Amino acid sequence: MAADQDHEQEQRRRLLAVASRFPLPNGARFSYGTAGFRADGATMASAVCRAALLAALRSVKLAGAAVGIVITASHNPVRDNGVKIADPDGGMMDQCWEPFADTLANAPDPDALLQLVLQFAKDEGIPLGRGGHHTAQVLLGRDTRPTGEYLLDAALQGINAIVGARAIDMGILTTPQLHWMVRSKNKGIKASESDYFTQLIDSFRRLLELVPKDKGGDDLSKKLIVDGANGIGGVKLEQIKAELSGLNIIVRNSGKEGEGILNHMCGADFVQKERVTPHGFSPDDIGVRCASLDGDADRLVYFHVSSASNNSVALVDGDKILSLFALFIREQLDIISDNGGQANKPLPSRLGIVQTAYANGASTKFLKSLGLEVVFTPTGVKYLHKKALEYDIGIYFEANGHGTVLFSEDFIAQLESLSNELCSRADTVSAQYQAAMRLMAASQLINQAVGDALSGFLLVEAILQYKGWSFQNWCELYSDLPSRQLKVKVIDRTAIITTDAETKVSQPSGLQELIDMEIANYAHGRCFVRPSGTEDVVRVYAEASTQEAADSLAKSVACHVESLLG
Ligand code: 16G
Ligand code: MG
């Protein structure tokens, strides 16, 4: 009893101490948006400390399962930083804790913070103040930003403010690596960085071994130039590229000292939005396949340097990566259920495609033409991922290049039993066996926790070799409809409320009617507006049959937003 009281006292003391060490900066207000808290890195210590404290609480609540913290601001400028929490399954933190994350981050003084934590712990039934053994563990990762180390210290102190919590610093990592480690640790699988690399390298090699002998390709088709955004993705790729047999990888904007500034004129976000070549690329690269990662390597796009003199690129965005994956997986499932005339049970497989309103209309049309089920969610990985989990195989991608393929455990178990059965019949040369092995290898390669540019590009490369396709073949799957994105500064972006996966506005009233009126003026016109989850702006997206029409549709809708809310 006395010991319990001591622990409780100690718990209170630690919470008060950490809150006074990391006070909320004057005038600051944090909101746990689509990807956690983000702001100028120099102002983030209190938010990071409190997010880490919350991660420790979440681990206590979940019986000591490992929870993750990533310190990154992804594709944003180098001076920004941010923090997000990964749940024990490696996915984003359950949304039901977000309101508390906001309240905690904005607690005005130490006493308010203490009361908030105690009350929350009581409401949620979280047993605080148990000393003596580890009741919580939090894995930490950070990207290459200069504020990373200082924010890591704030995070460590936040975790140590919970009695019995243990912080495990995993070092400088890509965001998807940390998510993968959290997931693996909780599954009882080896979870170090070298385990991650081994899994990538081995499953990629297995996929290449399953490429039909008449496919593959010449030296040019094996060459890939990767724009690492001067971030952590380039650093990690340099570490493993020699072991990726079957590919000749050159890394530019690799994150080495002095090579350039993180995300500045380079990286997936830059290439996808600006549609021009990143820093370090030139007409000498015409004809070579190029890929671009973002600053924390959870986004991937491909491009070709075009022959026009204006630095423009032919872009393959997340929608086309998704389409390639969907085509490949559909093909393997068809081979398996075709049975080569034999009486194998077809695999009961629900394949689902998840997109957002930003997906180019031409991609959706293409996917539906393959007979695939396509569904939409609001923007933000947490929504897409959750939806994709409803399928045996769920493929999700945002146009910006964030996405992955999720395989259900049931489906993997069925694949295993099918391949065992075929193996026992010495049927390992059959098309079905090979298709089953390809799906197994793909499920090992592609990150099951979150979109991962490193595992994503390896799957792309393996599929291109499997199909014997050039970049051009891939581009020609369908032609994107011209589109335009604009942002509008308004007084209060939360005045816009959307429905139907952000495709319609329900408030302010009258705005949707105005948008519909504008759309009616354009062939293949489509347009929607939504408040950004990461910036203080309203975003406008428009699509039409010509670039001029898309530009003009976006502009007229932006004017309506401005006059109603500006
Ligand atoms: C964040 C999201 C991304 C989304 C983007 C939208 C994660 C890991 N990232 O980067 O999925 O597309 O925000 O930004 O969830 P916006 O709300 O400013 O348009
Ligand atoms: Mg990112």
XYZ file of C-alpha atoms and ligand atoms in Angstrom, residues 34-35 38 74-75 84 92 298-299 358 379-382 384 398 400 402 530-535 539, ligand 1:
44
model
C -3.697 14.072 -40.940
C -0.115 13.215 -40.068
C 3.702 19.720 -37.414
C 8.059 14.361 -44.287
C 8.145 16.378 -47.544
C 3.264 11.115 -35.189
C -1.457 5.210 -37.515
C 6.951 7.087 -47.459
C 6.039 8.486 -50.878
C -7.443 13.256 -55.865
C -7.477 12.148 -47.826
C -4.953 10.795 -45.315
C -3.267 7.453 -44.940
C -5.200 6.542 -41.810
C -7.159 4.567 -46.812
C -2.912 8.480 -52.923
C 0.890 11.834 -54.252
C 1.731 7.158 -50.651
C -11.494 20.552 -48.971
C -9.759 22.148 -46.022
C -6.110 21.042 -45.814
C -5.219 18.903 -42.828
C -1.621 20.119 -42.771
C -1.690 23.780 -43.874
C -7.434 23.154 -51.487
C -0.291 14.117 -45.043
C -0.790 12.697 -45.179
C -1.094 12.362 -46.608
C -2.050 13.369 -47.186
C -1.579 14.774 -46.958
C -2.675 15.741 -47.311
C -0.066 10.790 -43.891
C 1.090 9.941 -43.480
N 0.227 11.776 -44.712
O 0.918 14.284 -45.698
O -1.670 11.102 -46.641
O -2.201 13.178 -48.559
O -1.275 14.953 -45.585
O -2.304 17.027 -46.972
O -1.195 10.580 -43.488
P -3.361 18.178 -46.941
O -4.452 17.781 -45.979
O -2.587 19.375 -46.545
O -3.890 18.298 -48.341
